[in-house]
């Protein structure tokens, strides 16, 4: 029995040993499988993220080339294949204080600047930003969504080291909104970033979701933290890229223009809505004056109704007319044979008002004359997408000349500064119309007129300069997006402040 027992005990011990070895082997195998699965899953997530960012451009065969480094257009379709794969920035980890929804108002560039502001505010408040809603009820009545104009995947992923951006609210939060558990308000214009920390953040923490329903000019131009200012620039110059379709068509227009030599972009802001809103009727006949007046009264949110056009013009508050523009370009010795691309909607008065400009500069072109109707088919009745196309062409022009300092003129001016202070002629309208009137009445000869125009604009070519700061009058200060000097080279940190006359 002793032998049997010993034999049985030995066999059992051997089995236990074998069982232990098997168990350890199985444990090792399980750990190897688990580790491999985790590695594969991590790779899959990274590849998915990369595909969302680079997939559309690779499939289209076009990289985004409107960059600070080049400032020129890469026209070779095959060059995209040689670009290294960009590694996404790591996600920023922070305690989420809630969700910020925004509804932008105005035209494309008004909304563009607002989006930059809202990203900076969301970052500062440690909240999750929902992809902004674009204005569909303004004068232009454009139904375009954010993703119809901007590369939304690039917008989300390129900023993920700064702020969490979602295309829509998470389901549980969305249900709260549907039940009315949301706070909606317009923020105070030209507010310091501390306003958002002291007034808006407590509302977000209380309601979890705050909806800002007006976003234009809601963040002050000056005296904001440097990281806020530079983030505004990063969004504007890097994160906000147009869709591949818009960029591809922009390259096509630029290629056509470049084949015929240098070109100027003239932002001729002489459209019906601008004239009706401003009340500027210089050169219009009585029927046109009445039509513009009726239109101004038809829009209740255009608060100024009774306007003295002559007085406003003398104060430099009217866009230059096509006739005034032709005289100015000639006085600046702009070559009459250069191509002039008109970046604008339909010019009020049509060919009649453009006749003097066409006579002085016969190579006057527009996107509608350079492209086939089939190229613009999907952009028709989408004013913001058409404006995006003009924006890209404006960035790449040899000279940019805006005839009015509206939102597009200001944002393009700032972007061209960022691209290396590309030449932008900033017209001094108040002095200019006075000189033009003296020339038209014979008080100045042509040479005197031309020299006076050149003297006025000698320092108004988009040169490096600080923004003006006007304490307690933020609306009268120079606009941040027209001259974001905090993001530009050379640095002005050690130089005295020079007030801009722009």
Coordinates of C-alpha atoms in Angstrom, one line a residue, residues 18-257:
X18 CA 2.7 19.3 -15.5
X19 CA -0.6 21.2 -14.8
X20 CA 1.3 24.1 -13.3
X21 CA 3.6 24.2 -16.3
X22 CA 0.6 24.1 -18.7
X23 CA -1.1 26.9 -16.7
X24 CA 2.0 29.0 -16.8
X25 CA 2.3 28.4 -20.6
X26 CA -1.3 29.3 -21.1
X27 CA -0.9 32.4 -19.0
X28 CA 2.1 33.5 -21.1
X29 CA 0.2 32.8 -24.3
X30 CA -2.8 34.8 -23.0
X31 CA -0.5 37.7 -22.1
X32 CA 1.1 37.6 -25.5
X33 CA -2.2 37.6 -27.2
X34 CA -3.6 40.4 -25.1
X35 CA -0.5 42.6 -25.7
X36 CA -0.6 41.9 -29.4
X37 CA -4.3 42.8 -29.5
X38 CA -3.7 46.1 -27.6
X39 CA -0.9 47.0 -30.1
X40 CA -3.0 46.2 -33.1
X41 CA -5.9 48.2 -31.7
X42 CA -3.7 51.2 -31.0
X43 CA -2.3 51.0 -34.6
X44 CA -5.8 50.8 -36.0
X45 CA -7.0 53.8 -34.1
X46 CA -4.0 55.9 -35.2
X47 CA -4.4 54.8 -38.8
X48 CA -8.1 55.7 -38.7
X49 CA -7.3 59.1 -37.4
X50 CA -4.7 59.6 -40.1
X51 CA -7.0 58.5 -42.8
X52 CA -9.7 61.0 -41.7
X53 CA -7.2 63.8 -42.0
X54 CA -5.2 62.8 -45.0
X55 CA -7.5 60.5 -46.9
X56 CA -9.6 63.2 -48.7
X57 CA -6.5 65.0 -49.9
X58 CA -4.6 61.9 -51.0
X59 CA -7.6 60.6 -52.9
X60 CA -8.0 64.0 -54.5
X61 CA -4.2 64.1 -55.3
X62 CA -3.8 67.6 -54.0
X63 CA -2.0 68.7 -50.8
X64 CA -3.0 71.9 -49.1
X65 CA -0.5 74.4 -50.4
X66 CA -1.6 77.8 -49.1
X67 CA 1.1 77.8 -46.4
X68 CA 3.3 80.4 -44.8
X69 CA 6.5 78.6 -45.9
X70 CA 5.8 78.8 -49.6
X71 CA 3.3 81.6 -50.2
X72 CA 3.2 80.2 -53.7
X73 CA 1.0 77.7 -55.4
X74 CA 2.2 74.1 -55.9
X75 CA 0.7 73.1 -59.2
X76 CA 2.2 69.6 -59.6
X77 CA -0.5 67.0 -58.9
X78 CA 2.2 64.4 -58.2
X79 CA 3.9 66.4 -55.5
X80 CA 1.4 65.2 -52.9
X81 CA 2.8 61.7 -53.1
X82 CA 6.2 62.9 -52.0
X83 CA 5.0 64.6 -48.8
X84 CA 5.8 62.9 -45.5
X85 CA 2.9 61.7 -43.5
X86 CA 2.1 64.3 -40.8
X87 CA 1.9 62.9 -37.3
X88 CA -1.2 64.2 -35.5
X89 CA -0.6 66.2 -32.3
X90 CA -1.4 64.3 -29.1
X91 CA -4.8 64.9 -27.6
X92 CA -4.9 67.4 -24.8
X93 CA -6.2 65.9 -21.6
X94 CA -8.1 68.2 -19.3
X95 CA -11.2 68.2 -17.1
X96 CA -14.1 69.2 -19.3
X97 CA -16.2 72.0 -17.8
X98 CA -19.0 71.6 -20.3
X99 CA -20.0 72.2 -23.9
X100 CA -20.0 75.4 -26.0
X101 CA -22.2 75.7 -29.1
X102 CA -21.9 78.8 -31.3
X103 CA -24.0 80.2 -34.2
X104 CA -21.9 82.5 -36.4
X105 CA -23.4 85.5 -38.1
X106 CA -22.5 87.5 -41.2
X107 CA -20.5 86.7 -44.3
X108 CA -17.7 84.2 -44.8
X109 CA -14.8 86.3 -43.3
X110 CA -16.9 87.7 -40.5
X111 CA -17.7 84.1 -39.5
X112 CA -14.1 83.0 -40.1
X113 CA -12.7 85.4 -37.5
X114 CA -15.5 84.5 -35.1
X115 CA -14.6 80.8 -35.4
X116 CA -11.0 81.6 -34.5
X117 CA -12.2 83.6 -31.4
X118 CA -14.5 80.8 -30.3
X119 CA -11.8 78.2 -30.4
X120 CA -9.5 80.4 -28.3
X121 CA -12.3 80.9 -25.8
X122 CA -13.2 77.2 -25.6
X123 CA -9.5 76.5 -25.0
X124 CA -9.2 79.1 -22.2
X125 CA -12.4 77.8 -20.5
X126 CA -11.5 74.1 -20.8
X127 CA -14.8 73.2 -22.5
X128 CA -15.7 71.1 -25.5
X129 CA -16.5 73.1 -28.7
X130 CA -19.2 71.8 -31.1
X131 CA -18.3 72.5 -34.7
X132 CA -19.8 76.0 -35.3
X133 CA -23.1 76.6 -37.1
X134 CA -22.8 79.0 -40.0
X135 CA -25.3 81.9 -40.7
X136 CA -28.0 80.9 -43.2
X137 CA -30.3 83.9 -42.6
X138 CA -28.1 86.8 -43.5
X139 CA -28.5 88.9 -46.6
X140 CA -26.7 86.3 -48.7
X141 CA -29.0 83.5 -47.6
X142 CA -26.4 80.8 -48.1
X143 CA -27.4 77.3 -46.9
X144 CA -23.8 76.1 -46.7
X145 CA -22.8 74.1 -43.6
X146 CA -19.3 74.2 -42.0
X147 CA -18.2 71.1 -43.8
X148 CA -19.4 72.5 -47.2
X149 CA -16.7 75.3 -46.9
X150 CA -14.0 74.1 -44.5
X151 CA -12.2 70.7 -44.2
X152 CA -14.0 69.7 -40.9
X153 CA -11.9 66.7 -40.2
X154 CA -8.7 68.7 -40.5
X155 CA -10.2 71.4 -38.3
X156 CA -11.0 68.9 -35.5
X157 CA -7.8 66.8 -35.6
X158 CA -5.3 69.6 -36.1
X159 CA -6.5 71.4 -32.9
X160 CA -6.9 68.3 -30.7
X161 CA -3.8 69.2 -28.6
X162 CA -5.5 72.5 -27.7
X163 CA -9.3 71.8 -27.4
X164 CA -11.7 69.0 -27.9
X165 CA -14.0 69.7 -30.8
X166 CA -17.0 67.5 -31.7
X167 CA -19.1 67.5 -34.8
X168 CA -22.2 67.1 -32.6
X169 CA -23.2 66.8 -28.9
X170 CA -22.9 63.4 -27.3
X171 CA -26.3 61.7 -27.1
X172 CA -26.9 62.2 -23.4
X173 CA -26.1 65.9 -23.6
X174 CA -28.1 66.3 -26.8
X175 CA -31.2 65.0 -25.0
X176 CA -30.7 67.7 -22.3
X177 CA -30.7 70.3 -25.1
X178 CA -33.8 68.8 -26.7
X179 CA -35.5 69.2 -23.3
X180 CA -34.6 72.8 -23.2
X181 CA -31.7 72.5 -20.7
X182 CA -29.4 75.0 -22.4
X183 CA -28.6 78.6 -21.9
X184 CA -28.6 80.8 -25.0
X185 CA -27.1 84.4 -25.2
X186 CA -25.1 86.8 -27.3
X187 CA -21.8 87.6 -25.5
X188 CA -20.8 91.3 -25.0
X189 CA -18.8 92.7 -28.0
X190 CA -15.1 93.3 -27.8
X191 CA -14.8 91.6 -24.4
X192 CA -11.6 90.7 -22.7
X193 CA -10.9 87.0 -22.2
X194 CA -11.5 87.5 -18.4
X195 CA -15.2 88.3 -19.3
X196 CA -15.6 84.7 -20.5
X197 CA -13.9 83.3 -17.5
X198 CA -16.0 85.3 -15.0
X199 CA -19.4 85.5 -16.8
X200 CA -19.6 82.6 -19.3
X201 CA -17.8 79.8 -17.6
X202 CA -20.1 79.8 -14.5
X203 CA -23.1 79.5 -16.9
X204 CA -21.5 76.5 -18.7
X205 CA -20.8 74.8 -15.3
X206 CA -24.4 75.3 -14.3
X207 CA -26.2 74.4 -17.5
X208 CA -23.5 72.1 -19.0
X209 CA -24.3 73.6 -22.4
X210 CA -24.2 77.3 -23.4
X211 CA -25.1 78.5 -26.9
X212 CA -23.6 81.8 -28.0
X213 CA -25.9 83.0 -30.8
X214 CA -23.8 85.9 -32.1
X215 CA -20.1 85.6 -32.4
X216 CA -18.7 88.4 -34.5
X217 CA -16.3 90.8 -32.8
X218 CA -16.8 89.3 -29.4
X219 CA -13.2 89.1 -28.3
X220 CA -11.1 92.2 -27.9
X221 CA -8.3 93.0 -30.3
X222 CA -5.6 93.9 -27.8
X223 CA -4.1 93.1 -24.4
X224 CA -5.1 89.4 -24.5
X225 CA -2.7 86.7 -23.3
X226 CA -0.1 85.9 -25.9
X227 CA -1.1 82.2 -26.1
X228 CA -4.7 83.3 -26.8
X229 CA -3.5 85.6 -29.6
X230 CA -1.3 82.9 -31.2
X231 CA -4.0 80.3 -31.0
X232 CA -6.3 82.7 -32.9
X233 CA -3.6 82.8 -35.6
X234 CA -3.1 79.0 -35.6
X235 CA -6.8 78.5 -36.2
X236 CA -7.0 81.1 -38.9
X237 CA -3.8 80.2 -40.8
X238 CA -3.6 76.4 -40.3
X239 CA -6.8 74.8 -38.9
X240 CA -9.3 76.6 -41.2
X241 CA -8.6 75.0 -44.6
X242 CA -11.2 75.1 -47.3
X243 CA -12.5 71.8 -48.7
X244 CA -10.4 70.0 -51.3
X245 CA -13.0 70.9 -53.9
X246 CA -12.7 74.7 -53.2
X247 CA -8.9 74.5 -53.0
X248 CA -8.6 72.6 -56.2
X249 CA -10.7 75.1 -58.1
X250 CA -8.7 77.9 -56.5
X251 CA -5.5 76.4 -57.9
X252 CA -7.1 76.1 -61.3
X253 CA -8.0 79.8 -61.4
X254 CA -4.5 80.8 -60.2
X255 CA -2.8 78.5 -62.8
X256 CA -4.8 80.2 -65.5
X257 CA -3.8 83.6 -64.3

